[in-house]
Amino acid sequence: MLTSLLIANRGEIACRIIRTARAMGIRTVAVYSDADAKALHVRQADEAVHIGRSPARESYLVGEKIIAAARATGAEAIHPGYGFLSENADFAQSVIDAGLIWVGPKPDSIRAMGLKDAAKERMIAAGVPVTPGYLGEDQSPDVLATEAGKIGYPVLIKAVAGGGGKGMRRVDDATDFADALASCKREAASSFGDDRVLIEKYILSPRHIEVQVFGDTHGNVVHLFERDCSLQRRHQKVIEEAPAPGMSEETREAICAAAVRAAKAVDYVGAGTIEFIADASEGLRADRIWFMEMNTRLQVEHPVTEEITGVDLVEWQLRVASGEPLPKRQDELAINGWAIEARLYAEDPATGFLPSTGRLECYFVEDDSIRVESGYDRGSIVSPFYDPMIAKLIAWSDERPAAIDKLLLALNDTALWPVKSNAGFLYRALFHDQFKQGNITTSFIEDHGDQLRGLTEPTDEMLASAARELVSEAEAAWQVGLTSFRLNAAPMRTVPLSFGSDIFYPEAPLIFRGRVFSDIVAPGVALVTLCGESFALWSTA
């Protein structure tokens, strides 16, 4: 077993890996940029090494600095987490060439799945169903337009080297194809240095289903069942769950078997995810689910799989990297209950999801009944240099409705200030009837945007509760002779409140379903949260 591990990442995934490594008795080494000098993962690790300035291209994306940090600290292995260099085959090979252990798949496996057209050809050879489309070498606009016509509109143009939703365009009509192709190629060249594209049939009722696979160096490959990641915004996942709503045992068996074949086709070792697109117009059927791509790393949403299987996937990664066989056989793995994960981002839904940065003067997530994976705590700085995800909130229960309710209760109490968050947006998405029924596609957020948009000012219920809290504080202070004494007047029972340039005069306090924080921001200020929305209200009395 490994004795020391360098984590080539930051934020919540670095903290997540540190937690498991520590439980296994493995010494951890963190790396950090200027912006992360006081970050949570740096404080939690046994040792930390500075690797450069704040931009990722000068720190977390510089493989030579990371390998040098491992050598300087005596780390035996490097875990890349996800993002940054996690799917960079050349970096993986450099780690191995340096005499270190790479906690991930073989570089050749990463390369085999790195280009979408080559990956699909390999999947076809392995008997894995793929989306109807064009994978040809001829990239001339006329040929591509002709092939799109053969496939039938709508079609999806996808960058061969793409990922993260970049280099993708939906085209509904032949007259729009040329402009969409040119735009897609420009973005692909800029983002990936490769402007080649493939064309796929666009699925009109799409669901994003993925299967967690795991292989070892002894030839064993298992699946850990499926996840549904259909709730997305601009091709970025927002809420994920396991298992997938409406998945029959017959369909599950077929898709999971296809995922194992896919992993075996590239001699896969470690944690990986086979992603499928499903046409859900007639429910989830095995003959209408097709391979999209493989993510050759641990996924952001891996906790929902851990929750329903009782497996620690990071522990499995470290054991497999040490040369051990998989801890469990396929017949020892089973689904238990339901898990749902929501990604808490530092962004403002009311302004088109613009990122929000700054110091977290208040950061509260109720974690008594749910699992919280975070790279931040109160006082942490949310910088503009990296992905704005603050935390992942994961709820588990025996049944899906109960898991949803747990997550709703946690989001109701979530409070961030002055940094904005999408907590209210997540709450409304989970509360939506269509989501509760499990009847969602990847267009859910686009279709219901107006219903999911955030509040721009506090509700009457929030105002009344803030006033009640501030009155209680004022009366308590008056009783000890500090303040709130009013000459020739009865003790104050309410207070006028300001929010922005507006002054509010709340009515009698109501029964409040949210939470009030009156001792965090400043004296005379109440931070009120309800259904994930947080507002700071000042007393003007």
PDB file of N, CA and C in Angstrom, residues 113 116-136 200 258 261-262 265-266 290-292:
ATOM      1  N   MET A 113      -9.491   6.987 -25.637  1.00  0.00           N
ATOM      2  CA  MET A 113     -10.811   7.583 -25.434  1.00  0.00           C
ATOM      3  C   MET A 113     -10.802   9.102 -25.551  1.00  0.00           C
ATOM      4  N   LYS A 116     -13.077  11.717 -29.826  1.00  0.00           N
ATOM      5  CA  LYS A 116     -14.417  11.147 -29.878  1.00  0.00           C
ATOM      6  C   LYS A 116     -14.629  10.239 -31.084  1.00  0.00           C
ATOM      7  N   ASP A 117     -14.055  10.591 -32.237  1.00  0.00           N
ATOM      8  CA  ASP A 117     -14.289   9.761 -33.421  1.00  0.00           C
ATOM      9  C   ASP A 117     -13.587   8.413 -33.280  1.00  0.00           C
ATOM     10  N   ALA A 118     -12.328   8.425 -32.850  1.00  0.00           N
ATOM     11  CA  ALA A 118     -11.588   7.170 -32.670  1.00  0.00           C
ATOM     12  C   ALA A 118     -12.222   6.311 -31.585  1.00  0.00           C
ATOM     13  N   ALA A 119     -12.710   6.966 -30.508  1.00  0.00           N
ATOM     14  CA  ALA A 119     -13.352   6.218 -29.427  1.00  0.00           C
ATOM     15  C   ALA A 119     -14.608   5.520 -29.924  1.00  0.00           C
ATOM     16  N   LYS A 120     -15.376   6.208 -30.750  1.00  0.00           N
ATOM     17  CA  LYS A 120     -16.607   5.600 -31.255  1.00  0.00           C
ATOM     18  C   LYS A 120     -16.309   4.424 -32.170  1.00  0.00           C
ATOM     19  N   GLU A 121     -15.283   4.562 -32.994  1.00  0.00           N
ATOM     20  CA  GLU A 121     -14.908   3.445 -33.859  1.00  0.00           C
ATOM     21  C   GLU A 121     -14.500   2.232 -33.031  1.00  0.00           C
ATOM     22  N   ARG A 122     -13.790   2.478 -31.943  1.00  0.00           N
ATOM     23  CA  ARG A 122     -13.384   1.378 -31.066  1.00  0.00           C
ATOM     24  C   ARG A 122     -14.603   0.756 -30.394  1.00  0.00           C
ATOM     25  N   MET A 123     -15.563   1.582 -30.011  1.00  0.00           N
ATOM     26  CA  MET A 123     -16.770   1.072 -29.372  1.00  0.00           C
ATOM     27  C   MET A 123     -17.601   0.234 -30.339  1.00  0.00           C
ATOM     28  N   ILE A 124     -17.677   0.668 -31.570  1.00  0.00           N
ATOM     29  CA  ILE A 124     -18.401  -0.117 -32.576  1.00  0.00           C
ATOM     30  C   ILE A 124     -17.775  -1.503 -32.706  1.00  0.00           C
ATOM     31  N   ALA A 125     -16.443  -1.542 -32.733  1.00  0.00           N
ATOM     32  CA  ALA A 125     -15.734  -2.823 -32.834  1.00  0.00           C
ATOM     33  C   ALA A 125     -15.984  -3.699 -31.618  1.00  0.00           C
ATOM     34  N   ALA A 126     -16.228  -3.068 -30.446  1.00  0.00           N
ATOM     35  CA  ALA A 126     -16.453  -3.824 -29.216  1.00  0.00           C
ATOM     36  C   ALA A 126     -17.918  -4.189 -29.019  1.00  0.00           C
ATOM     37  N   GLY A 127     -18.772  -3.826 -29.962  1.00  0.00           N
ATOM     38  CA  GLY A 127     -20.182  -4.152 -29.853  1.00  0.00           C
ATOM     39  C   GLY A 127     -20.961  -3.242 -28.941  1.00  0.00           C
ATOM     40  N   VAL A 128     -20.453  -2.038 -28.722  1.00  0.00           N
ATOM     41  CA  VAL A 128     -21.144  -1.049 -27.895  1.00  0.00           C
ATOM     42  C   VAL A 128     -21.973  -0.152 -28.810  1.00  0.00           C
ATOM     43  N   PRO A 129     -23.278   0.006 -28.563  1.00  0.00           N
ATOM     44  CA  PRO A 129     -24.105   0.838 -29.447  1.00  0.00           C
ATOM     45  C   PRO A 129     -23.696   2.305 -29.410  1.00  0.00           C
ATOM     46  N   VAL A 130     -23.579   2.941 -30.566  1.00  0.00           N
ATOM     47  CA  VAL A 130     -23.201   4.349 -30.654  1.00  0.00           C
ATOM     48  C   VAL A 130     -24.297   5.133 -31.376  1.00  0.00           C
ATOM     49  N   THR A 131     -24.339   6.423 -31.106  1.00  0.00           N
ATOM     50  CA  THR A 131     -25.328   7.297 -31.721  1.00  0.00           C
ATOM     51  C   THR A 131     -25.129   7.341 -33.226  1.00  0.00           C
ATOM     52  N   PRO A 132     -26.201   7.227 -34.026  1.00  0.00           N
ATOM     53  CA  PRO A 132     -26.065   7.345 -35.480  1.00  0.00           C
ATOM     54  C   PRO A 132     -25.400   8.665 -35.851  1.00  0.00           C
ATOM     55  N   GLY A 133     -24.418   8.595 -36.773  1.00  0.00           N
ATOM     56  CA  GLY A 133     -23.720   9.821 -37.139  1.00  0.00           C
ATOM     57  C   GLY A 133     -22.627   9.600 -38.150  1.00  0.00           C
ATOM     58  N   TYR A 134     -21.803  10.631 -38.339  1.00  0.00           N
ATOM     59  CA  TYR A 134     -20.699  10.611 -39.317  1.00  0.00           C
ATOM     60  C   TYR A 134     -19.383  10.787 -38.579  1.00  0.00           C
ATOM     61  N   LEU A 135     -18.448   9.845 -38.804  1.00  0.00           N
ATOM     62  CA  LEU A 135     -17.144   9.873 -38.161  1.00  0.00           C
ATOM     63  C   LEU A 135     -16.017   9.951 -39.178  1.00  0.00           C
ATOM     64  N   GLY A 136     -16.317  10.298 -40.425  1.00  0.00           N
ATOM     65  CA  GLY A 136     -15.342  10.212 -41.514  1.00  0.00           C
ATOM     66  C   GLY A 136     -14.196  11.202 -41.429  1.00  0.00           C
ATOM     67  N   GLU A 200     -23.611  13.933 -35.168  1.00  0.00           N
ATOM     68  CA  GLU A 200     -24.478  12.921 -34.578  1.00  0.00           C
ATOM     69  C   GLU A 200     -25.939  13.326 -34.752  1.00  0.00           C
ATOM     70  N   ALA A 258     -22.709  -3.155 -21.514  1.00  0.00           N
ATOM     71  CA  ALA A 258     -22.058  -2.411 -22.596  1.00  0.00           C
ATOM     72  C   ALA A 258     -20.917  -1.558 -22.049  1.00  0.00           C
ATOM     73  N   ARG A 261     -17.911  -3.751 -21.436  1.00  0.00           N
ATOM     74  CA  ARG A 261     -17.253  -4.066 -22.712  1.00  0.00           C
ATOM     75  C   ARG A 261     -16.421  -2.890 -23.188  1.00  0.00           C
ATOM     76  N   ALA A 262     -16.951  -1.681 -23.014  1.00  0.00           N
ATOM     77  CA  ALA A 262     -16.230  -0.480 -23.431  1.00  0.00           C
ATOM     78  C   ALA A 262     -14.923  -0.338 -22.666  1.00  0.00           C
ATOM     79  N   ALA A 265     -12.359  -2.871 -23.726  1.00  0.00           N
ATOM     80  CA  ALA A 265     -11.840  -2.625 -25.073  1.00  0.00           C
ATOM     81  C   ALA A 265     -10.600  -1.744 -25.069  1.00  0.00           C
ATOM     82  N   VAL A 266     -10.396  -0.974 -23.976  1.00  0.00           N
ATOM     83  CA  VAL A 266      -9.211  -0.113 -23.891  1.00  0.00           C
ATOM     84  C   VAL A 266      -8.316  -0.526 -22.732  1.00  0.00           C
ATOM     85  N   TRP A 290     -27.289   5.102 -26.407  1.00  0.00           N
ATOM     86  CA  TRP A 290     -26.086   5.010 -27.231  1.00  0.00           C
ATOM     87  C   TRP A 290     -24.878   5.626 -26.519  1.00  0.00           C
ATOM     88  N   PHE A 291     -23.715   5.041 -26.776  1.00  0.00           N
ATOM     89  CA  PHE A 291     -22.453   5.546 -26.246  1.00  0.00           C
ATOM     90  C   PHE A 291     -22.173   6.956 -26.754  1.00  0.00           C
ATOM     91  N   MET A 292     -21.728   7.832 -25.856  1.00  0.00           N
ATOM     92  CA  MET A 292     -21.282   9.183 -26.236  1.00  0.00           C
ATOM     93  C   MET A 292     -19.774   9.311 -26.113  1.00  0.00           C
TER      94      MET A 292
END
